[in-house]
Coordinates of C-alpha atoms in Angstrom, one line a residue:
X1 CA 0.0 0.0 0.0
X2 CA 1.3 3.5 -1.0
X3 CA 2.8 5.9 2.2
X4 CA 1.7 8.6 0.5
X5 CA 5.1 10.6 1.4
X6 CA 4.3 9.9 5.3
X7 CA 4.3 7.1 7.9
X8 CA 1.2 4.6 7.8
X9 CA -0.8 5.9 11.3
X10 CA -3.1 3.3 13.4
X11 CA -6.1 4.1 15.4
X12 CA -9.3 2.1 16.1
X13 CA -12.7 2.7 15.4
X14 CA -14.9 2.5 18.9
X15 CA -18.6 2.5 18.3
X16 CA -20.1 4.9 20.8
X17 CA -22.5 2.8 22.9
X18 CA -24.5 4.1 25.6
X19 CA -25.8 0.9 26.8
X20 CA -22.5 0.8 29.1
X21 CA -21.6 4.8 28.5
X22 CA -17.9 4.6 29.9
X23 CA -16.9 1.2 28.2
X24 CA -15.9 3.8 24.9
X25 CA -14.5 5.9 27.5
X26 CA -12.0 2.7 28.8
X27 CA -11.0 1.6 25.1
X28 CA -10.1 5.3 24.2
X29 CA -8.0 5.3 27.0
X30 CA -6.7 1.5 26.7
X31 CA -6.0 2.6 22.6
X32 CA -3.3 5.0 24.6
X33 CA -1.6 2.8 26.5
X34 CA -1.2 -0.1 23.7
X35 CA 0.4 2.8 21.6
X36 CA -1.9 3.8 19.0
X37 CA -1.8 6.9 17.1
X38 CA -6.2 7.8 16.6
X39 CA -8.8 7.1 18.4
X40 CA -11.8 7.5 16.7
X41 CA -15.6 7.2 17.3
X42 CA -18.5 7.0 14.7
X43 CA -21.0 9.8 14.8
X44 CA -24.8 9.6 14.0
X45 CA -26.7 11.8 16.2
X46 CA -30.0 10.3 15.2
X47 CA -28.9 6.9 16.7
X48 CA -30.4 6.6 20.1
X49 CA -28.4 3.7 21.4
X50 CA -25.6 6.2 20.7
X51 CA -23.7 8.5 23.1
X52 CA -23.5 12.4 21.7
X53 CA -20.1 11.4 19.8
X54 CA -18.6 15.6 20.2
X55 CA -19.7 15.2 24.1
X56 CA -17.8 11.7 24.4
X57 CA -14.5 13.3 22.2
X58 CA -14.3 15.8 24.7
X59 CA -14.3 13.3 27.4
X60 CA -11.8 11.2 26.1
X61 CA -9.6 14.5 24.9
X62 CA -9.7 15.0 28.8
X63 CA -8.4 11.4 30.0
X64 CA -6.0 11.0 27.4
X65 CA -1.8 12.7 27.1
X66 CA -1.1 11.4 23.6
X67 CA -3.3 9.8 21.3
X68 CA -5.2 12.1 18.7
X69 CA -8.9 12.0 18.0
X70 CA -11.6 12.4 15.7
X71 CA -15.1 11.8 14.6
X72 CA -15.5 9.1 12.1
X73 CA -16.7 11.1 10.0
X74 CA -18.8 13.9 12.0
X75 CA -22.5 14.4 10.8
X76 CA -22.3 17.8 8.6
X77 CA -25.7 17.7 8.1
X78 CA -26.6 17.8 11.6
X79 CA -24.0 20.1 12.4
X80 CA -23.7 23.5 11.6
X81 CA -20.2 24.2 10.0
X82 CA -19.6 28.2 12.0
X83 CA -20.4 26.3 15.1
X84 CA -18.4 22.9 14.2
X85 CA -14.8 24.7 13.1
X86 CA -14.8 26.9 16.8
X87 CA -15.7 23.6 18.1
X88 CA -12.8 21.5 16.7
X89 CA -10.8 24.5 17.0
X90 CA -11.5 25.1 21.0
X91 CA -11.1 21.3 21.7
X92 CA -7.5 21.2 19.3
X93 CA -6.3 24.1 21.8
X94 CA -7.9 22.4 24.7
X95 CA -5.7 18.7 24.2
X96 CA -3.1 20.5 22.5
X97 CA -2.9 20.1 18.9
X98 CA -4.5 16.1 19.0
X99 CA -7.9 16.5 17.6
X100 CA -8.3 15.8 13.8
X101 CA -11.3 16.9 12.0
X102 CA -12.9 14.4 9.3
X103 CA -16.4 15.5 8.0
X104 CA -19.1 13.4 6.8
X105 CA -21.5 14.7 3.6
X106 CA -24.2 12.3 5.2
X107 CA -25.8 9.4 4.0
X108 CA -28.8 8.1 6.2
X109 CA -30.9 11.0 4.8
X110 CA -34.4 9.9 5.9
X111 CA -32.8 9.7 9.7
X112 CA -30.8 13.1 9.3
X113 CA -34.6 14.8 7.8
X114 CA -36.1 13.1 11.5
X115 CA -33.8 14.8 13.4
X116 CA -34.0 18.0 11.8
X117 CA -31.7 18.0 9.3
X118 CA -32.2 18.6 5.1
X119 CA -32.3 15.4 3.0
X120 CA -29.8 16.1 0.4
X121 CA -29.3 14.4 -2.7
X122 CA -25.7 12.8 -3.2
X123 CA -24.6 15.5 -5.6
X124 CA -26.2 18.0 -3.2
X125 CA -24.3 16.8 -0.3
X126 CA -21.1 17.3 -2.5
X127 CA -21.8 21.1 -3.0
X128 CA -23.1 21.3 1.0
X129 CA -20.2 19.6 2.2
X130 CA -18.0 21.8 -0.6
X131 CA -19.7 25.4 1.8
X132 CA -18.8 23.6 4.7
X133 CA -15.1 23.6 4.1
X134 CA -15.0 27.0 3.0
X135 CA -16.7 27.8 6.2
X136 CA -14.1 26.0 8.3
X137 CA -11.6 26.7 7.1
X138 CA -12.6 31.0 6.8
X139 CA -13.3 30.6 10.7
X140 CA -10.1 29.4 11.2
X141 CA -8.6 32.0 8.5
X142 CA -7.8 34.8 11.7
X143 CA -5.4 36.7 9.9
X144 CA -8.3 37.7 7.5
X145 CA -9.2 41.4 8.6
X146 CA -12.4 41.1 7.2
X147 CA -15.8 39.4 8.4
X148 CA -16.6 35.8 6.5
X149 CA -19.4 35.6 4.0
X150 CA -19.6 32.6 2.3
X151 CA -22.9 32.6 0.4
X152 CA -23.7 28.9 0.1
X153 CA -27.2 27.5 -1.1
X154 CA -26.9 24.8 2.1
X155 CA -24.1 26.5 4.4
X156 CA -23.8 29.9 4.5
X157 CA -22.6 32.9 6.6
X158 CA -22.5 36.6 6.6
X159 CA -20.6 38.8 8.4
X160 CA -19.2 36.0 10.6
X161 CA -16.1 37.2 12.9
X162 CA -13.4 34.7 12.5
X163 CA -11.7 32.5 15.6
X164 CA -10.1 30.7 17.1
X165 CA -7.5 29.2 15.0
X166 CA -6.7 25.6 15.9
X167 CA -3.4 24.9 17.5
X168 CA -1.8 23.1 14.7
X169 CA -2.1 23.3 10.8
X170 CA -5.5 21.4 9.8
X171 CA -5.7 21.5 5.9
X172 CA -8.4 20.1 4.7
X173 CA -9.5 17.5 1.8
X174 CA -12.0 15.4 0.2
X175 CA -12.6 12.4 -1.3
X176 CA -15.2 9.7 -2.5
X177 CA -16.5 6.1 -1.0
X178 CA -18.8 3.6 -2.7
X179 CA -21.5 5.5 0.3
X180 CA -20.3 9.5 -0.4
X181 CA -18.1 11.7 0.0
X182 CA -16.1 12.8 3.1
X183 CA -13.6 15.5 4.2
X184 CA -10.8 15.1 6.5
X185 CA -7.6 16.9 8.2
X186 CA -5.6 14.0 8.6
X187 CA -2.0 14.3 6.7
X188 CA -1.7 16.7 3.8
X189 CA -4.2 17.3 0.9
X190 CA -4.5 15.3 -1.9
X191 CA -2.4 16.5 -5.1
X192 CA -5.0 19.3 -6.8
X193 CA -7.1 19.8 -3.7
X194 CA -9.5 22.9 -3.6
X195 CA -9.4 23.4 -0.2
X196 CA -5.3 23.2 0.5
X197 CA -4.1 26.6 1.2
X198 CA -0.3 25.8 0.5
X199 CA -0.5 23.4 -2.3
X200 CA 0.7 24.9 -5.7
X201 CA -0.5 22.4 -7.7
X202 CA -3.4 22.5 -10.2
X203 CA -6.9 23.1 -8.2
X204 CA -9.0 20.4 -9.9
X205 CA -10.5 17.8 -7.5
X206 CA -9.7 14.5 -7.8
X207 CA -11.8 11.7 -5.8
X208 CA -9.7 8.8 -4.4
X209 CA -10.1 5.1 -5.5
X210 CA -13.4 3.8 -3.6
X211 CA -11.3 0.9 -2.9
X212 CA -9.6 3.4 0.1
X213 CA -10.3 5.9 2.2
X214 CA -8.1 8.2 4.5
X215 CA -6.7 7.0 7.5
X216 CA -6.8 10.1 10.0
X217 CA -4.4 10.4 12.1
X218 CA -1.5 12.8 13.9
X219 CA 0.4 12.9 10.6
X220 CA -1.5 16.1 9.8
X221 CA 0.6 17.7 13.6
X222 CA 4.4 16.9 11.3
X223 CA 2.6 17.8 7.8
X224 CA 3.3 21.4 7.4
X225 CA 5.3 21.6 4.3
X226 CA 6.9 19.9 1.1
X227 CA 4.4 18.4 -1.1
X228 CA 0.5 17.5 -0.8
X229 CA -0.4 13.9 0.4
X230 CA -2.7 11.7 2.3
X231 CA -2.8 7.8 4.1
X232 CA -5.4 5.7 2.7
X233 CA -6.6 2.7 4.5
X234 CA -9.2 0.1 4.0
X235 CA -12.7 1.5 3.1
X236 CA -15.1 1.3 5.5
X237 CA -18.6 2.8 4.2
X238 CA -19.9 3.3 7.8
X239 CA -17.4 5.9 8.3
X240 CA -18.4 8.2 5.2
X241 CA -22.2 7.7 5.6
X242 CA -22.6 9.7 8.8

């Protein structure tokens, strides 16, 4: 499997019960102490059976030293994008620099409309998820002197005041599973990325294979120059269909 121009990461992939509510809590912290690089929790706020996945991040951000952490992948559709990038930007400062930010375009649309949320169509989750990063990454842009308006059709802001940046460099990219389409932070952006602020390559997208998907992890805390990359890993459709 290609490295991508940085070292293969390993994490696990905890499924939020609530049934026995600190049982995540214990294998976050137990990921730690056998060595691993990411812990990372599935999020579908709609699921009952389900601990708030943000809430439970937090928690774990608070019992851990090392280990990084990230939804996997965090319900855009059920999460405003403004809110969401202070969010992963207050908790990154919080654990200092270990909280990676993958985003989810959705997928279980007839749950997402229950709770709330739009039902999108895939191509309409592209462009949603598409604002979203231009959101995130514009309340994260602090040097900017003026206020963020982003007039998306699904996410949209105007006049927004930018802050707090993150503590560590979180560029951000896409790509495609057999179930969507998904963002992350993990490593560097994929060669051609939109969305990657230092990359000086052509800014056409380009989906990965759907026979991988990213593997987040803390590469994206030593990936803060040369060129764009990422860390693919097994794809697991649960993970993009938040």
């Amino acid at each position: 499997m290609p490295d991508y121009g940085h070292s293969l990461q390993f994490g696990t992939f905890i499924t939020p019960t609530n049934q026995s509510p600190q049982t995540p809590v214990q294998l976050g912290v137990l990921s730690e102490q056998l060595g691993y690089d990411l812990v990372t929790f599935q999020d579908h706020p709609y699921q009952p059976g389900f601990l708030d996945t943000w809430t439970l991040l937090t928690w774990v951000a608070a019992r851990t030293d090392r280990v990084h952490f990230s939804g996997n992948v965090l319900n855009l559709p059920l999460r405003a994008p403004a809110v969401l990038a202070r969010s992963a930007a207050s908790l990154d400062l919080l654990s200092g620099g270990r909280f990676d930010l993958g985003l989810g375009a959705g997928g279980f649309w007839d749950a997402i409309g229950a709770m709330g949320g739009h039902k999108l169509t895939p191509g309409q989750g592209v462009q949603a998820l598409d604002e979203a990063i231009d959101i995130i990454r514009g309340i994260w842009a602090v040097d900017e002197r003026t206020p963020l308006r982003v007039p998306g059709e699904f996410h949209h802001v105007d006049g927004a005041k930018r802050g707090p940046m993150p503590a560590h460099s979180i560029p951000i990219w896409w790509g495609r599973t057999s179930h969507g389409c998904f963002a992350s932070s993990a490593g560097r952006p994929t060669a051609g990325c939109r969305h990657c602020r230092t990359c000086s390559r052509a800014t056409s997208r380009r989906a990965m294979p759907r026979s991988t998907m990213p593997l987040v992890g803390p590469a994206a805390t030593r990936a803060r120059s040369g060129a764009c990359s990422t860390s693919p890993a097994r794809s697991a459709p649960a993970m993009a269909a938040s």
